Amino acid sequence: MVAEATAKRVTRRRVRTRANLLDAAFVVFAAKGFGRVSIEEVCEAAGYSRGAFYSNFDSLDGLFFALYQERADLIAEQVAGALALDGPDLDVPAAVDRVTDVLLLDLDWLLVKTDFLVHAARDTAVAQTLLGHRARLRGAIAHRLARAELPAVLGDLDTAAYAVVAAYDGVTTQLLLDKDVEHARVWLKQLLTALLTDGSGAPGQLP
């Protein structure tokens, strides 16, 4: 029993250390840029040693992918929660309204993600890992869209999922520049409605 209790404490401490490192890294990456941050700076911000870092992550790339997965999981949960309110058939315009109302549009995260995309574009191995993460996100979107009647021009569910992610990427790129989150939500709503329907359910015009 004593050994079991000790093991549980160690596990809880390790989980807490990992979470604190991720939180600190997010703040430092957003402030300075992914390519300008060292492991030492992350450790200092979190209040841990390099040993604590390497007991949880093998590199800054590995730490970033953990951050990316957290955000990807959060986005998937937001989408799933919004779409779960429909019956067996997906009401696309209504679902788009719900999704865009709750979808994560965080400027600090977009800064971090954009920095890392540039880094991945120059490193084939990193790019392949990031592509894998994005493919899983598209797969989750395609699974949700399977309940909808989509425009024939989209071809198949995979193509529709690519279009949804491309719309999100485009809107968030503009958001990085103008920092207008509400405008971004309206624009994303319009784009997704136009992509996934015949346009008859499109929301109102941009302000």
C-alpha positions as MATLAB code, in Angstrom:
seq = 'MVAEATAKRVTRRRVRTRANLLDAAFVVFAAKGFGRVSIEEVCEAAGYSRGAFYSNFDSLDGLFFALYQERADLIAEQVAGALALDGPDLDVPAAVDRVTDVLLLDLDWLLVKTDFLVHAARDTAVAQTLLGHRARLRGAIAHRLARAELPAVLGDLDTAAYAVVAAYDGVTTQLLLDKDVEHARVWLKQLLTALLTDGSGAPGQLP';
ca = [
       0.000    0.000    0.000;
       2.813    2.414    0.844;
       4.538    1.755   -2.470;
       1.270    2.234   -4.340;
       0.571    5.532   -2.582;
       4.110    6.731   -3.340;
       3.726    5.793   -7.000;
       0.475    7.748   -7.209;
       2.113   10.830   -5.677;
       5.000   10.589   -8.137;
       2.539   10.243  -11.032;
       0.515   13.260   -9.882;
       3.698   15.308   -9.455;
       4.894   14.336  -12.918;
       1.552   15.274  -14.485;
       1.646   18.627  -12.669;
       5.244   19.276  -13.762;
       4.398   18.507  -17.385;
       1.360   20.813  -17.282;
       3.389   23.629  -15.722;
       6.101   23.293  -18.369;
       3.484   23.434  -21.119;
       1.849   26.520  -19.609;
       5.196   28.289  -19.208;
       6.301   27.372  -22.731;
       3.088   28.743  -24.179;
       3.629   32.122  -22.517;
       7.302   32.313  -23.529;
       6.681   31.168  -27.122;
       3.877   33.711  -27.557;
       6.024   36.538  -26.177;
       9.325   35.810  -27.950;
       8.596   33.473  -30.869;
       9.251   29.743  -31.079;
      12.619   30.039  -32.789;
      13.940   32.514  -30.207;
      13.283   30.464  -27.074;
      15.681   28.073  -25.354;
      14.967   25.132  -23.083;
      16.592   27.090  -20.248;
      14.099   29.939  -20.686;
      11.158   27.532  -20.534;
      12.589   25.907  -17.407;
      13.186   29.290  -15.759;
       9.640   30.449  -16.539;
       8.195   27.222  -15.104;
      10.557   27.116  -12.110;
      12.070   23.731  -12.981;
      15.482   22.302  -13.865;
      16.589   20.947  -17.229;
      16.247   17.505  -15.673;
      12.529   18.091  -15.123;
      12.211   19.204  -18.722;
      13.962   16.153  -20.151;
      11.985   13.790  -17.951;
       8.883   14.992  -19.810;
      10.042   16.087  -23.279;
      12.932   15.145  -25.519;
      13.165   18.567  -27.216;
      11.420   21.899  -27.741;
       9.809   20.352  -30.829;
       8.391   17.592  -28.654;
       7.072   20.126  -26.166;
       5.451   22.105  -28.958;
       3.741   19.038  -30.378;
       2.271   18.400  -26.939;
       0.973   21.992  -26.938;
      -0.385   21.516  -30.463;
      -2.161   18.313  -29.459;
      -3.771   20.069  -26.488;
      -5.183   22.775  -28.763;
      -6.210   20.253  -31.440;
      -8.043   18.212  -28.790;
      -9.735   21.351  -27.480;
     -10.883   22.346  -30.979;
     -12.149   18.811  -31.629;
     -14.094   18.897  -28.341;
     -15.597   22.267  -29.233;
     -16.663   21.024  -32.664;
     -18.005   17.741  -31.278;
     -19.975   19.513  -28.565;
     -21.527   21.932  -31.036;
     -22.440   19.186  -33.515;
     -23.767   16.818  -30.866;
     -26.847   19.024  -30.509;
     -28.115   17.860  -33.916;
     -30.142   14.754  -34.572;
     -29.130   11.975  -36.977;
     -28.919   14.466  -39.880;
     -26.602   17.451  -39.623;
     -28.201   20.880  -40.059;
     -25.123   22.538  -41.560;
     -26.059   26.243  -41.236;
     -27.147   25.784  -37.620;
     -24.055   23.690  -36.852;
     -21.760   26.303  -38.431;
     -23.382   28.972  -36.245;
     -22.735   26.937  -33.102;
     -19.191   25.925  -34.026;
     -18.018   29.421  -34.933;
     -19.561   30.832  -31.744;
     -17.417   28.588  -29.508;
     -14.340   27.880  -31.654;
     -10.953   28.734  -30.184;
      -9.647   31.947  -31.760;
      -6.770   32.797  -29.455;
      -4.219   35.308  -30.723;
      -1.335   34.021  -28.583;
      -1.929   30.469  -29.809;
      -2.070   31.651  -33.431;
       1.280   33.408  -32.983;
       2.852   30.249  -31.567;
       1.333   28.016  -34.252;
       2.447   30.315  -37.078;
       6.017   30.426  -35.758;
       6.096   26.661  -35.634;
       4.655   26.267  -39.129;
       7.563   28.339  -40.441;
       9.976   26.169  -38.457;
       8.373   22.975  -39.783;
       8.519   24.232  -43.361;
      12.331   24.184  -43.101;
      12.624   20.786  -41.399;
      11.242   17.746  -43.223;
      10.989   15.522  -40.142;
       9.142   18.177  -38.134;
       6.884   18.884  -41.100;
       5.909   15.219  -41.365;
       4.953   15.085  -37.702;
       2.915   18.275  -37.993;
       1.225   16.950  -41.129;
       0.232   13.883  -39.147;
      -1.404   16.020  -36.483;
      -3.289   18.035  -39.106;
      -4.407   14.856  -40.859;
      -5.938   13.584  -37.623;
      -7.766   16.881  -37.166;
      -9.139   16.662  -40.718;
     -10.193   13.083  -40.035;
     -12.214   14.205  -37.026;
     -13.874   16.915  -39.117;
     -14.641   14.486  -41.944;
     -16.235   12.103  -39.445;
     -18.575   14.857  -38.251;
     -19.432   15.956  -41.801;
     -20.486   12.413  -42.716;
     -23.967   13.230  -41.375;
     -24.426   16.197  -43.722;
     -25.527   16.483  -47.325;
     -22.633   18.416  -48.845;
     -22.367   20.222  -52.209;
     -21.205   17.895  -54.993;
     -18.390   20.300  -55.889;
     -16.556   19.275  -52.709;
     -16.208   15.724  -54.026;
     -15.783   13.635  -50.881;
     -15.547   14.036  -47.125;
     -11.744   14.330  -47.154;
     -11.930   17.222  -49.622;
     -14.619   18.885  -47.516;
     -12.427   18.562  -44.419;
      -9.485   20.113  -46.303;
     -11.741   23.022  -47.283;
     -12.871   23.577  -43.692;
      -9.294   23.623  -42.389;
      -8.211   25.930  -45.238;
     -11.014   28.355  -44.356;
      -9.964   28.322  -40.702;
      -6.311   28.872  -41.666;
      -7.205   31.793  -43.933;
      -9.402   33.516  -41.386;
      -6.869   33.111  -38.593;
      -4.085   34.530  -40.774;
      -6.135   37.693  -41.239;
      -6.919   37.665  -37.507;
      -3.204   37.758  -36.695;
      -2.970   41.058  -38.555;
      -6.172   42.896  -37.656;
      -6.758   41.244  -34.230;
     -10.529   41.554  -34.687;
     -11.890   38.327  -33.199;
     -15.582   39.137  -33.689;
     -15.021   40.018  -37.346;
     -13.100   36.738  -37.736;
     -16.019   34.731  -36.322;
     -18.488   36.328  -38.758;
     -16.127   35.835  -41.691;
     -15.480   32.196  -40.778;
     -19.227   31.613  -40.434;
     -19.799   33.011  -43.925;
     -16.988   30.985  -45.481;
     -18.017   27.686  -43.913;
     -21.683   28.189  -44.788;
     -20.763   28.967  -48.397;
     -18.454   25.946  -48.563;
     -20.756   23.391  -46.984;
     -24.160   24.453  -48.337;
     -25.611   25.915  -51.504;
     -25.340   29.307  -49.828;
     -29.035   29.649  -49.009;
     -28.369   29.463  -45.284;
     -25.647   32.093  -45.275;
     -25.576   34.426  -42.271;
     -25.725   38.191  -42.481;
     -23.123   40.425  -44.078;
     -19.903   41.421  -42.403;
     -20.153   44.542  -40.248;
];
